[in-house]
XYZ file of C-alpha atoms in Angstrom:
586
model
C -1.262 2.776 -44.569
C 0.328 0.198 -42.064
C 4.212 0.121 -42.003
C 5.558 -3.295 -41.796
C 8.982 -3.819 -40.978
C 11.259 -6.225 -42.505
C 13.067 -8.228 -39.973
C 14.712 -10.471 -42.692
C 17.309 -7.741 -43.750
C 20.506 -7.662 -42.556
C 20.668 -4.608 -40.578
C 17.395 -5.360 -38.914
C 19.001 -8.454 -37.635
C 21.796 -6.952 -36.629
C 19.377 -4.741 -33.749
C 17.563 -7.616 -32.343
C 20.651 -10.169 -32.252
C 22.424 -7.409 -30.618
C 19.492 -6.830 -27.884
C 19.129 -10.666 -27.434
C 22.694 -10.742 -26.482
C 22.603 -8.070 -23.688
C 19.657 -9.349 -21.931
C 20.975 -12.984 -22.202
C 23.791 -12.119 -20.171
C 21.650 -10.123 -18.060
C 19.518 -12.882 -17.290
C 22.263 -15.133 -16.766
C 23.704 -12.768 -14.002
C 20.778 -12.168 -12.610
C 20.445 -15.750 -11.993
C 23.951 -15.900 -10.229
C 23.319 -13.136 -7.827
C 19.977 -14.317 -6.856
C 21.373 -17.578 -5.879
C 24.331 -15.606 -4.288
C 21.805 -13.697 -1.941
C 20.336 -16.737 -0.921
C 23.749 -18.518 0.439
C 24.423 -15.144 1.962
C 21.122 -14.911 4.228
C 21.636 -19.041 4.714
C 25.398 -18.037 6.736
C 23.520 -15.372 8.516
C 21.006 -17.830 9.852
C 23.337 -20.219 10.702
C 24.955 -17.547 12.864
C 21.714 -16.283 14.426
C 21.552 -20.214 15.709
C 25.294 -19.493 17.440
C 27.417 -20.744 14.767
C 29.712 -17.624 14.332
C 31.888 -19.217 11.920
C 29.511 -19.588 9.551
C 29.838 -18.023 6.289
C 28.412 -17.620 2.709
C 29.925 -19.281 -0.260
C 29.559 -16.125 -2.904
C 29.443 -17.117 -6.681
C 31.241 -13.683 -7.210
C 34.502 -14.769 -4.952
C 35.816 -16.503 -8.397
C 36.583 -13.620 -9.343
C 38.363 -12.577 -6.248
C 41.820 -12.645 -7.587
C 40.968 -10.128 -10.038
C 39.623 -7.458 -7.399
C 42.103 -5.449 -6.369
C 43.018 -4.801 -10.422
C 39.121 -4.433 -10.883
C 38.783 -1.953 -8.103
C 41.872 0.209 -8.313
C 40.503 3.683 -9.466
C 42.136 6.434 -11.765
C 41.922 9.583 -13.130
C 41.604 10.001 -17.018
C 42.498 13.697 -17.373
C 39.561 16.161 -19.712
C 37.355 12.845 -19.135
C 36.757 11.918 -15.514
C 38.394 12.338 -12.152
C 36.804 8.762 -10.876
C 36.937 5.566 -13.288
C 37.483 1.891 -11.834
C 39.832 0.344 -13.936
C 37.061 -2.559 -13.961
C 34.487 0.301 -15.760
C 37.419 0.408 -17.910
C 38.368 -2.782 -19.347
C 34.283 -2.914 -19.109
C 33.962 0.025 -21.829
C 36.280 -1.337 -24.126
C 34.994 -5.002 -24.281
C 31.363 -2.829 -24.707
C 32.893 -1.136 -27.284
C 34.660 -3.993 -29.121
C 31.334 -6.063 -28.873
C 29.592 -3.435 -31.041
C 32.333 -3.096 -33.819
C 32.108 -7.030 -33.840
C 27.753 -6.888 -33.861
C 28.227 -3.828 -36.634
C 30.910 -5.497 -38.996
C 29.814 -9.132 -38.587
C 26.146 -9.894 -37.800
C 24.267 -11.631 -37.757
C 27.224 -14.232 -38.762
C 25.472 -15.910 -41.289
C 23.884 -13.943 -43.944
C 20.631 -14.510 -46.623
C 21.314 -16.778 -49.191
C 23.102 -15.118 -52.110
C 24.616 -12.573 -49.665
C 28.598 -12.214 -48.698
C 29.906 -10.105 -46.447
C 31.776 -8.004 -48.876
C 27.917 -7.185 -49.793
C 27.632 -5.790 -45.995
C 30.338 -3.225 -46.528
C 29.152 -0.745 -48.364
C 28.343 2.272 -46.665
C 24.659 2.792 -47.591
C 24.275 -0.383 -45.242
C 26.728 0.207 -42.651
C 25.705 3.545 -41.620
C 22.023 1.739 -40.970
C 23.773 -1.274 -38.905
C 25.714 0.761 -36.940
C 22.279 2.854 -36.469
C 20.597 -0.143 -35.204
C 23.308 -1.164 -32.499
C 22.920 2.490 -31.730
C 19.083 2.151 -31.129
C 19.533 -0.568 -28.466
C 22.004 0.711 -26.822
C 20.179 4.129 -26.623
C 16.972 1.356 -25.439
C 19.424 0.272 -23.200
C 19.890 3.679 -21.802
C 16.413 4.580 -20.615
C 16.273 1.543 -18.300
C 19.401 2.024 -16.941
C 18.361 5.589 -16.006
C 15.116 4.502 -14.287
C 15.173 4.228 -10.671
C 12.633 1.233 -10.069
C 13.045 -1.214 -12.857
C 13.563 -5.143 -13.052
C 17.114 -4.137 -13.508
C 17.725 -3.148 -10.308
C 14.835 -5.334 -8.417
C 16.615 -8.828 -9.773
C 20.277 -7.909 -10.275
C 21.176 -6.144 -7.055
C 22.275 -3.051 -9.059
C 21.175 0.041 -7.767
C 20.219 3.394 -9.576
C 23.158 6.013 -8.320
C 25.461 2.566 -9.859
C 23.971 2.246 -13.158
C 24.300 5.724 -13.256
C 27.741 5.679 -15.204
C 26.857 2.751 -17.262
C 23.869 5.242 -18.450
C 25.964 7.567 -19.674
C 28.732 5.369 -21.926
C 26.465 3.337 -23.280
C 24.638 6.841 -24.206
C 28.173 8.292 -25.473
C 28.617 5.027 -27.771
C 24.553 4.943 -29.205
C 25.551 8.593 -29.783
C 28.882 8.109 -31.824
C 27.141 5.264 -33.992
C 24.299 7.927 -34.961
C 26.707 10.099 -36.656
C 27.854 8.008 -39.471
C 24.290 7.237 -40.399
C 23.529 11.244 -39.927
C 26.477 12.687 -41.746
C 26.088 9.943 -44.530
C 22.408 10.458 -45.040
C 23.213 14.541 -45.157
C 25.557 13.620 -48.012
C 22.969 11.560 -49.810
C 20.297 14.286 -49.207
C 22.502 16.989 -50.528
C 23.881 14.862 -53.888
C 20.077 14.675 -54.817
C 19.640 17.863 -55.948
C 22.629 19.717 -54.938
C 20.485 21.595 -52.357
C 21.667 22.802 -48.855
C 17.862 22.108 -46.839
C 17.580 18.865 -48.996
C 20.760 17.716 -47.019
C 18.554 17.974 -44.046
C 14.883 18.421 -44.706
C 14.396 16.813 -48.201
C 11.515 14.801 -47.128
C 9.626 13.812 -43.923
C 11.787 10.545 -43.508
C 15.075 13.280 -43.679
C 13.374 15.892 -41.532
C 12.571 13.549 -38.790
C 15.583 12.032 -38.666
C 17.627 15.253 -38.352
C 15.121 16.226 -35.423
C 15.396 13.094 -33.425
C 19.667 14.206 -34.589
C 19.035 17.375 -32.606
C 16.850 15.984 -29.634
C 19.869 13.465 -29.072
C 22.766 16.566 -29.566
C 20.610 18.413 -26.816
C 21.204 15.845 -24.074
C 24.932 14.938 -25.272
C 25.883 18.482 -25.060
C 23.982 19.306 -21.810
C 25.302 15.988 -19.824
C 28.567 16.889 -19.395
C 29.928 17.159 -15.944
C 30.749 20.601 -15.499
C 26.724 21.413 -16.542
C 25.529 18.696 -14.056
C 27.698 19.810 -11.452
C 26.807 23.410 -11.599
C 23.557 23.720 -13.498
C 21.803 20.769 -12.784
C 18.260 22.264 -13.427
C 19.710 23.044 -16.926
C 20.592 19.445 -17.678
C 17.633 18.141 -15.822
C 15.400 20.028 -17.912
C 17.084 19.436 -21.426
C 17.261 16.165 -20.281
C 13.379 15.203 -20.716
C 12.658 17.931 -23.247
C 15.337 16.208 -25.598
C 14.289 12.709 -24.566
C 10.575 13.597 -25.967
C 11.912 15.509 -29.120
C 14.232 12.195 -30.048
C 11.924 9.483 -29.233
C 8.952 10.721 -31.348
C 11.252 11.944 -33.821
C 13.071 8.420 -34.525
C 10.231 6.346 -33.956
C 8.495 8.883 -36.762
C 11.845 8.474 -39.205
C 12.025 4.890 -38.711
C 9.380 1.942 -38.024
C 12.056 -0.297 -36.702
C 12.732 2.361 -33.363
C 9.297 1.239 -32.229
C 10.630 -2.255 -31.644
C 13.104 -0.963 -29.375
C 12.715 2.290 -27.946
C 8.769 1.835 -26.866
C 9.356 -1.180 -24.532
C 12.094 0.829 -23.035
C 10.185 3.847 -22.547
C 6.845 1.819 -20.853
C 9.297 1.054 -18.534
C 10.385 4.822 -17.967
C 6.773 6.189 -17.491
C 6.174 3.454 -15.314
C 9.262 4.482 -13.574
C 7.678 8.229 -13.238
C 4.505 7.321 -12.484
C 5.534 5.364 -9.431
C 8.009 7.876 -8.242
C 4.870 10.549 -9.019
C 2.754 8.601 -6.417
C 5.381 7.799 -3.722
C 6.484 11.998 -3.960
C 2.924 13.280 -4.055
C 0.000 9.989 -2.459
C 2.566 8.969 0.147
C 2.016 11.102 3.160
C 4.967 13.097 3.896
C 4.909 15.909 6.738
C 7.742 18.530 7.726
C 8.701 18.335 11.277
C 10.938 21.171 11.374
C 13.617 23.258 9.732
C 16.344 25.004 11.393
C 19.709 26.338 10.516
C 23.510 25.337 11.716
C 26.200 27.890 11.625
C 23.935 30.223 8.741
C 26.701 32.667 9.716
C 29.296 30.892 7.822
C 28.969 30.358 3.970
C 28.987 26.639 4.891
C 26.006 26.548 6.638
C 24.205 23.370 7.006
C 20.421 23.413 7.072
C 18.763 20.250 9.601
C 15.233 19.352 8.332
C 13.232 16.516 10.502
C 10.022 14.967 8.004
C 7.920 12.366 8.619
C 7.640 9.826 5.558
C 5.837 6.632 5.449
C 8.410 4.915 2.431
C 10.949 4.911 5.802
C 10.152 2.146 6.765
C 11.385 0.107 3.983
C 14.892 2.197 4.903
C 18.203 0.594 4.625
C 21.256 2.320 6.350
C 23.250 4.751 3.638
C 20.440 5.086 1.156
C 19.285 8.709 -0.171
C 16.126 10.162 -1.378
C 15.251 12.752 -3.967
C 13.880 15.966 -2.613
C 12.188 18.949 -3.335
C 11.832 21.885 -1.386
C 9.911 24.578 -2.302
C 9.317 28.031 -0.678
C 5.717 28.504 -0.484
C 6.417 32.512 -0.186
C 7.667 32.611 -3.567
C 4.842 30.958 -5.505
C 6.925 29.351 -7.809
C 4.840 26.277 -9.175
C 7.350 24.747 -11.452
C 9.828 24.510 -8.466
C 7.959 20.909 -7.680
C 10.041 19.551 -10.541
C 13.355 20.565 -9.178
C 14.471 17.429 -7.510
C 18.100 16.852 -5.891
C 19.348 13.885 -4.114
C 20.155 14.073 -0.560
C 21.778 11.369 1.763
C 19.337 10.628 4.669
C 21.432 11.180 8.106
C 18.769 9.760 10.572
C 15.744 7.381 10.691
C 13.768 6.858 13.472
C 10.883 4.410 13.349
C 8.114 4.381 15.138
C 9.186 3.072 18.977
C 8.781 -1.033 19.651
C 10.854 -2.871 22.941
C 13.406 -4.147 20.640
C 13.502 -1.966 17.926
C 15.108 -4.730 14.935
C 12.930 -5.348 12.217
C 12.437 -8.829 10.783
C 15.875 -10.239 12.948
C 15.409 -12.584 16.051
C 17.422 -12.410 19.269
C 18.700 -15.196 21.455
C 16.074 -16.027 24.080
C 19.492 -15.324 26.439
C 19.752 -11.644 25.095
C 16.037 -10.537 24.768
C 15.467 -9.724 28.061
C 18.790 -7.398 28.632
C 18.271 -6.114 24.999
C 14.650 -5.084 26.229
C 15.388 -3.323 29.232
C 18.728 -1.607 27.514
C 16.728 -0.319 24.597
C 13.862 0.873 26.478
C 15.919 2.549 29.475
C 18.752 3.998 26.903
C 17.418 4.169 23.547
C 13.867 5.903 24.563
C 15.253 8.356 26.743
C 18.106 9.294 23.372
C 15.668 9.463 21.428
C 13.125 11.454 23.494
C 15.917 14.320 24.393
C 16.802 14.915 21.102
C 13.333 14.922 19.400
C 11.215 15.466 22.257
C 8.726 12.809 21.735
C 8.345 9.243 20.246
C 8.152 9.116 16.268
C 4.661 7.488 15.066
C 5.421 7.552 11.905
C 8.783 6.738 10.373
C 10.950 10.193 10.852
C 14.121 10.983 8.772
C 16.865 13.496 9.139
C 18.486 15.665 6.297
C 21.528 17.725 6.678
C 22.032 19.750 3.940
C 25.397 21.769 3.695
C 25.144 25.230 1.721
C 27.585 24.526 -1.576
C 25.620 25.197 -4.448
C 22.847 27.987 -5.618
C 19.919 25.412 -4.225
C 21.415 24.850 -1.017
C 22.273 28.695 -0.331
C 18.669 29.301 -0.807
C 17.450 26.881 1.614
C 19.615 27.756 4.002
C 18.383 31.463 3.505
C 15.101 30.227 3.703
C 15.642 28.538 6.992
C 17.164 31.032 8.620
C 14.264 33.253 7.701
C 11.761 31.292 9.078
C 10.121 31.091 5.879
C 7.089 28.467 5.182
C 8.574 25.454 3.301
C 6.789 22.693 1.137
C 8.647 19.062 1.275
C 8.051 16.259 -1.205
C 10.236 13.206 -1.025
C 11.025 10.252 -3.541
C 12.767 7.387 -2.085
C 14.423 5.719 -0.544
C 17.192 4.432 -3.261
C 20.462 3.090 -2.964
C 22.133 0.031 -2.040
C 21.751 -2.345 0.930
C 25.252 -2.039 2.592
C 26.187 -5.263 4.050
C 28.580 -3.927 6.477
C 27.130 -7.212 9.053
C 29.178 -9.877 7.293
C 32.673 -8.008 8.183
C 33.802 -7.721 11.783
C 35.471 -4.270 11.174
C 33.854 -1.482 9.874
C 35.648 1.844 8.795
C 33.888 5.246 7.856
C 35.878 7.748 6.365
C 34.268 11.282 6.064
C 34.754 14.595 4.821
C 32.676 17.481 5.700
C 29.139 16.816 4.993
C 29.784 13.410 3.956
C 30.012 12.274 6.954
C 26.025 11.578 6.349
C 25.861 7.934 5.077
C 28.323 6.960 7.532
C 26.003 8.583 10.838
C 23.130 5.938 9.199
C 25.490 2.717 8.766
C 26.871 3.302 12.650
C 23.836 4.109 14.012
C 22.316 1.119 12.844
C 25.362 -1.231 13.852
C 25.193 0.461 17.439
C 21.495 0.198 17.828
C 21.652 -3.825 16.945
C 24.746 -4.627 18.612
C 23.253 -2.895 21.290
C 20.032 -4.965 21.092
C 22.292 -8.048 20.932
C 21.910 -8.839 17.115
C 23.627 -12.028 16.375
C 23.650 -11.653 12.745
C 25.626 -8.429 13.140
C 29.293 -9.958 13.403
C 30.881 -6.124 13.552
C 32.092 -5.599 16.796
C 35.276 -2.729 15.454
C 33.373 0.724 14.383
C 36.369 3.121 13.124
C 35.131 6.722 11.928
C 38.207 9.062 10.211
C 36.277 12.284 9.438
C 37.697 15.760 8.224
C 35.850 18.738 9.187
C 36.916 22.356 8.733
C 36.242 23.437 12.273
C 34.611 22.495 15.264
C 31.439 24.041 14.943
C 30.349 21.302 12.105
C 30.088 19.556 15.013
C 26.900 21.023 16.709
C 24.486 19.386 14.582
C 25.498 15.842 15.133
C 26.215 16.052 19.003
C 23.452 14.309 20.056
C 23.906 11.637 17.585
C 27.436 11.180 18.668
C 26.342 11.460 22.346
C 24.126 8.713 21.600
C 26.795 5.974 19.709
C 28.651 6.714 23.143
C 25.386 5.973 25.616
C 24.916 2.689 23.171
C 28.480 1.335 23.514
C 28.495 1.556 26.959
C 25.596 -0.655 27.445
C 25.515 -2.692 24.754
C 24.585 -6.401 24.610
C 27.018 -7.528 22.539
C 30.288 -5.442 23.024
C 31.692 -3.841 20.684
C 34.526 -0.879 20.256
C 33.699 2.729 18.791
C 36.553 4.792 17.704
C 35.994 8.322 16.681
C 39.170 10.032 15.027
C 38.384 13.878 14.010
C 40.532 15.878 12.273
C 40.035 19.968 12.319
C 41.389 20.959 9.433
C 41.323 24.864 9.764
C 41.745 25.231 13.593
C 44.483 25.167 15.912
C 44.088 23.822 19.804
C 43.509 26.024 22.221
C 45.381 24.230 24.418
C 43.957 23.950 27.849
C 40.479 24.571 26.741
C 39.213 20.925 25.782
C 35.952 20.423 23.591
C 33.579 17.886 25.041
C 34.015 15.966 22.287
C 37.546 14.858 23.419
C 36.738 13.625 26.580
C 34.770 10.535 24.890
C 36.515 6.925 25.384
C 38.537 6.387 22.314
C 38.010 9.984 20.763
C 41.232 11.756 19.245
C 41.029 15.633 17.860
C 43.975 16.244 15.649
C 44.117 19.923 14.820
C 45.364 22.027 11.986
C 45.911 18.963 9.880
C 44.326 16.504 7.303
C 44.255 12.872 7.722
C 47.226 10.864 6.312
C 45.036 7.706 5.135
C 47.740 5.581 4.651
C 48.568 5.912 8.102
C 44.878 6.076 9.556
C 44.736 2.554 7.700
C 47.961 0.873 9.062
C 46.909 1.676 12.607
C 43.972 0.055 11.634
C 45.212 -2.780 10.469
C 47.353 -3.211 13.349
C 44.179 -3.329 15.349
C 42.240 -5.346 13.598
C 44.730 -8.487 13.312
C 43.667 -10.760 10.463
C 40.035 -9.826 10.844
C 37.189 -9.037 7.440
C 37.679 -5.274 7.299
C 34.769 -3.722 5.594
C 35.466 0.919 4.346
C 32.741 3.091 3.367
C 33.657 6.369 2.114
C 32.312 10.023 0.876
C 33.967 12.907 0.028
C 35.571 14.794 -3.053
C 36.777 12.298 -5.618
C 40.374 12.965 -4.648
C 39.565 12.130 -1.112
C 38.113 8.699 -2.031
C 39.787 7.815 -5.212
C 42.896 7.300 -2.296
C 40.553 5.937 0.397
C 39.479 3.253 -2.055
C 42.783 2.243 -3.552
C 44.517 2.220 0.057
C 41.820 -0.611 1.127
C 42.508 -2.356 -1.867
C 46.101 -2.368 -0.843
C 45.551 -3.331 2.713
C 42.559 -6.304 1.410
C 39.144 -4.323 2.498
C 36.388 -4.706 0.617
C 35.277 -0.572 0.031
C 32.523 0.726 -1.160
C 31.924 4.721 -1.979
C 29.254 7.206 -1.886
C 29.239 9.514 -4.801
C 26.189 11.646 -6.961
C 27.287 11.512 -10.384
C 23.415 12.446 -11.965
C-alpha cells in the first residue's frame, strides 16, 4: 500500500517553509558572490593592461565596518578553543530562526485553526521534528566535498565544516522532544517498558534512526576526532546508514528531505571514488627527515593528474597503505594533508591561463628557463611530465608514527589521493603578504610563496604583491633540512625576478641556543634573521611590519595550534589585514 503524505498539515508545512527559506537565501548569496567574482577578475584585467590602480568594487565591502567585530576570535571554554564571534552571532540568529519556524509557521494556519491549537505537545514535538529533518538535510550537503554549495557560493569544504556540525547539534536537540515525548506516549499505552520503545514498527524505527543519530553525536566530539579519527570516521557512515533508513522507514515525510540530500552525498562519493582510484596517481618516492627524533617528518613526491587544476594552499585526502601488511580495509582510512609543492609539467613561462606584457615575455622566458629549470632539475633530478606534488608529513599522531616507521624501513607503500580541496587564496589583490608558521604548518605557506615568487618572477602583472614576510617557529634547526632547497630556490627567484619584489624570512628556534660563531647557511640569506631560544612576539613581528609596509593592502595567512592563530588572527584585525587561517577541524 502507497503512503501518501499530507502536505496540508501544519507540521508538514512547517518542514518545507523552513527548507524554502534556507535555500532562498542561499540562492540569493550565491547570486552576490558570483557577481562579486566577476568585478574582481574585471580589476585584474584592467591591471594586466598597466592600470595598477585598478581595483574591484566587492558587494561584500558593505559589510566592511562590521569585520573586525565579525572576525575577532574567542575561546568558549568545555566547547571550543576557536569560534569567530561572526560564527557566533551566526548560531544564535540560526537558532532563533528555528524557535520562530517551530512556534509560528507557517504564519497563517488552515481555516478553523488558531495557534493556541499549535501548542499542544502532541504537535510540537512533530514541528520541531520537521525543522530538525532539514536541518539534518542540510547537514549532508554541507559535509560533501563537491556539491553546488561549494561550486556557486565560493564556500569551500574544510569551511562548511563547522557549519556541519551546529546545524547537526541543533537537528539533534529538536529530535529529543519528539523522542522522549513519543517514549512517554508508548509507555502510557500499556504501561509497558519495550512498548515505550518498540511498541510497533512506526516506534521501533524511530528509536533506531534515535540511536543511529546518538552514534554520530557522541562520536563527533573533538577529543574523538582529534585522537581517534578512524573511530569517528567509521561511526560516522555506519550511523549515517542506520538513521537514514531508519527515519525514512518511521516517517514518509523524511523521504522529501533526506533523499535529495543524500543523491547528492553518493554523488559526492562516487566522484571522489573515481578521482582516488581511475585518476592515475604514481609514488615517486618516500624518504624520511630526522626519523631519529619523535618529530620526524616523512617527504613523499607522487605524481597526480587532478594537479593540475591546483591552487596554492589547498590539501588533499590521502591514504597510505603498507602493502607488507595486507591490510585491505586500510584503503578507507583517509586523512587530509596540506600539499607543500606542485610542480607541473615544464613550459617557457610556466603561468597558466595569465598573459605577460609583450615587454616582459622575453626576460621572463630566458629567467624561467635559465633559473627555474635548473631549481627544479637539482632538486628532483629531472623535469615533471605529469603534474608532481610534495607532502610533508610530521610524525604527531598513531598514523603518522607509522608512516614514518614505514619510511624509514624502506617498506613498499600504496598511495591513493582525493583532491585537491580548499580555497583559492587571493593573496594577488594585496601588495603585502605575511605567512606565519609553526612547525609543520609552515606547509600552505611554502605553496602560496612559491607561487607569488614563480609569477613575480615571470613578470605577472596581475600579481600586485611585491612584500613576502614569512614568521615561522620551529623547534630546532634540523626542521629545516627538508625545505632547503625550496628556500634556496625563493632566494635564486628574488634575485632575478622580473618584477621585483622583497622576501623576508624571520625564523625563530624555539629549543636551541646559538652557537655563536658557527653560523647556519640559512643566515647568510639577504633579509634572513635566526632568533634563538625564543618564540615570536606577534604583536611585535606585526608592528615592524606595519612600519614597513606604510599604508599598503596587507594580506596574513596562518597555521598552527589554535592558540597560535586565534592571536595571529585577532592582531591583523587590529592592525587592518585581511587574515585568513588554515585549520582541520573534520
Amino acid at each position: 500500500m502507497a503512503v501518501v503524505l499530507n502536505t496540508s498539515k501544519d507540521f508538514h508545512k512547517v518542514g518545507y517553509t523552513y527548507a524554502f527559506f534556507w535555500w532562498g537565501l542561499f540562492a540569493i548569496y550565491c547570486i552576490a558572490y558570483q557577481i562579486d567574482r566577476f568585478l574582481v577578475y574585471r580589476a585584474r584585467r584592467q591591471r594586466s593592461k598597466g592600470n595598477n590602480d585598478a581595483k574591484a568594487f566587492s558587494i561584500f565591502s558593505l559589510l566592511e565596518p562590521l569585520r573586525p567585530f565579525g572576525e575577532h576570535v574567542i575561546k568558549i571554554p568545555f566547547v571550543t578553543t576557536w569560534m569567530p564571534v561572526k560564527h557566533i552571532v551566526g548560531v544564535s540568529l540560526f537558532c532563533i530562526i528555528n524557535v520562530i519556524w517551530i512556534v509560528l509557521a507557517p504564519f497563517k494556519l488552515a481555516d478553523g485553526k488558531s495557534f493556541a491549537d499549535t501548542m499542544s505537545i502532541g504537535l510540537m514535538d512533530r514541528r520541531a521534528a520537521y525543522v530538525g529533518m532539514v536541518n539534518w538535510s542540510l547537514v549532508f550537503v554541507l559535509g560533501s566535498r563537491n556539491t553546488v554549495v561549494t561550486r556557486m557560493s565560493g564556500m569551500t569544504f574544510e569551511g562548511l565544516i563547522p557549519f556541519h556540525r551546529w546545524i547537526a547539534r541543533v537537528g539533534f536537540a529538536e529530535y529529543m522532544p519528539h523522542f522522549v515525548w513519543r517514549i512517554i506516549v508508548g509507555y502510557r499505552r500499556n504501561w509497558v517498558v519495550k512498548d515505550a520503545l518498540f511498541r510497533n514498527i512506526e516506534q521501533g524505527t524511530g528509536t533506531i534512526a534515535m540511536i543511529g543519530f546518538l552514534l554520530l553525536f557522541v562520536t563527533s566530539f573533538e577529543w574523538i576526532r582529534r585522537n581517534y579519527f578512524e573511530v569517528f570516521y567509521y561511526a560516522h557512515i555506519v550511523g549515517i546508514i542506520i538513521a537514514v533508513i531508519a527515519a525514512c522507514w518511521h516517517e514518509a515525510g523524511c523521504f522529501y528531505y533526506f533523499i535529495p540530500a543524500v543523491l547528492l552525498w553518493a554523488f559526492d562519493r562516487i566522484y571522489r571514488s573515481f578521482q582516488s582510484w581511475m585518476q592515475r596517481t604514481k609514488l615517486l618516492n618516500v624518504e624520511a627527515y630526522n626519523s631519529g627524533s619523535k618529530h620526524g617528518i616523512t617527504h613523499i613526491l607522487f605524481e597526480y593528474s587532478r594537479l593540475e587544476h591546483y591552487h596554492p594552499g589547498q590539501y588533499v585526502f590521502v591514504t597510505l597503505v603498507n602493502k607488507t601488511k595486507k591490510a585491505f580495509w586500510n584503503y578507507a582510512n583517509w586523512h587530509p594533508m596540506t600539499i607543500s609543492e606542485v610542480l607541473q609539467p615544464m613550459t617557457p613561462v610556466n603561468v597558466v591561463n595569465e598573459k605577460l606584457p609583450t615587454s616582459k615575455a622575453k626576460k621572463a622566458t630566458n629567467s624561467e628557463s635559465s633559473s627555474n629549470s635548473d631549481s627544479v632539475i637539482s632538486r628532483h633530478r629531472t623535469s615533471p611530465t605529469q603534474p608532481t606534488g610534495s607532502l610533508h608529513i610530521k610524525a604527531l599522531g598513531s598514523y603518522t608514527h607509522q608512516l614514518l616507521e614505514a619510511a624509514r624501513g624502506h617498506h613498499d607503500l600504496d598511495l591513493r589521493v582525493d583532491g585537491p580541496y580548499g580555497p583559492r587564496l587571493e593573496y594577488q589583490d594585496y601588495q603585502v603578504m605575511v605567512c606565519f608558521a609553526a612547525g609543520i604548518g609552515i606547509t600552505p605557506a611554502l605553496t602560496l610563496i612559491k607561487d607569488c615568487v614563480e609569477r613575480r618572477s615571470a613578470g605577472v602583472e596581475t600579481v600586485a604583491t611585491d612584500q613576502i614576510h614569512l614568521v615561522w617557529a620551529i623547534r630546532t634547526l634540523d626542521e629545516l633540512t627538508p625545505f632547503n632547497d625550496l628556500i634556496i630556490f625563493w632566494a635564486e627567484q628574488c634575485q632575478r625576478a622580473v618584477s621585483a619584489f622583497q622576501l623576508h624570512l624571520d625564523i625563530y628556534v624555539t629549543r636551541e641556543v646559538s652557537t655563536g660563531d658557527k653560523r647556519h647557511w640559512i643566515q647568510e640569506l639577504d633579509n634572513c634573521r635566526v632568533t634563538f631560544n625564543a618564540r615570536p612576539d606577534i604583536a611585535d613581528c606585526m608592528d615592524s611590519i606595519h612600519a614597513t609596509a606604510a599604508d599598503k593592502s596587507v594580506w596574513v595567512h596562518t597555521c598552527g595550534s589554535d592558540d597560535f592563530m586565534r592571536v595571529i588572527i585577532n592582531q591583523a584585525i587590529k592592525h587592518g589585514w585581511h587574515a585568513h587561517h588554515e585549520t582541520f577541524e573534520f
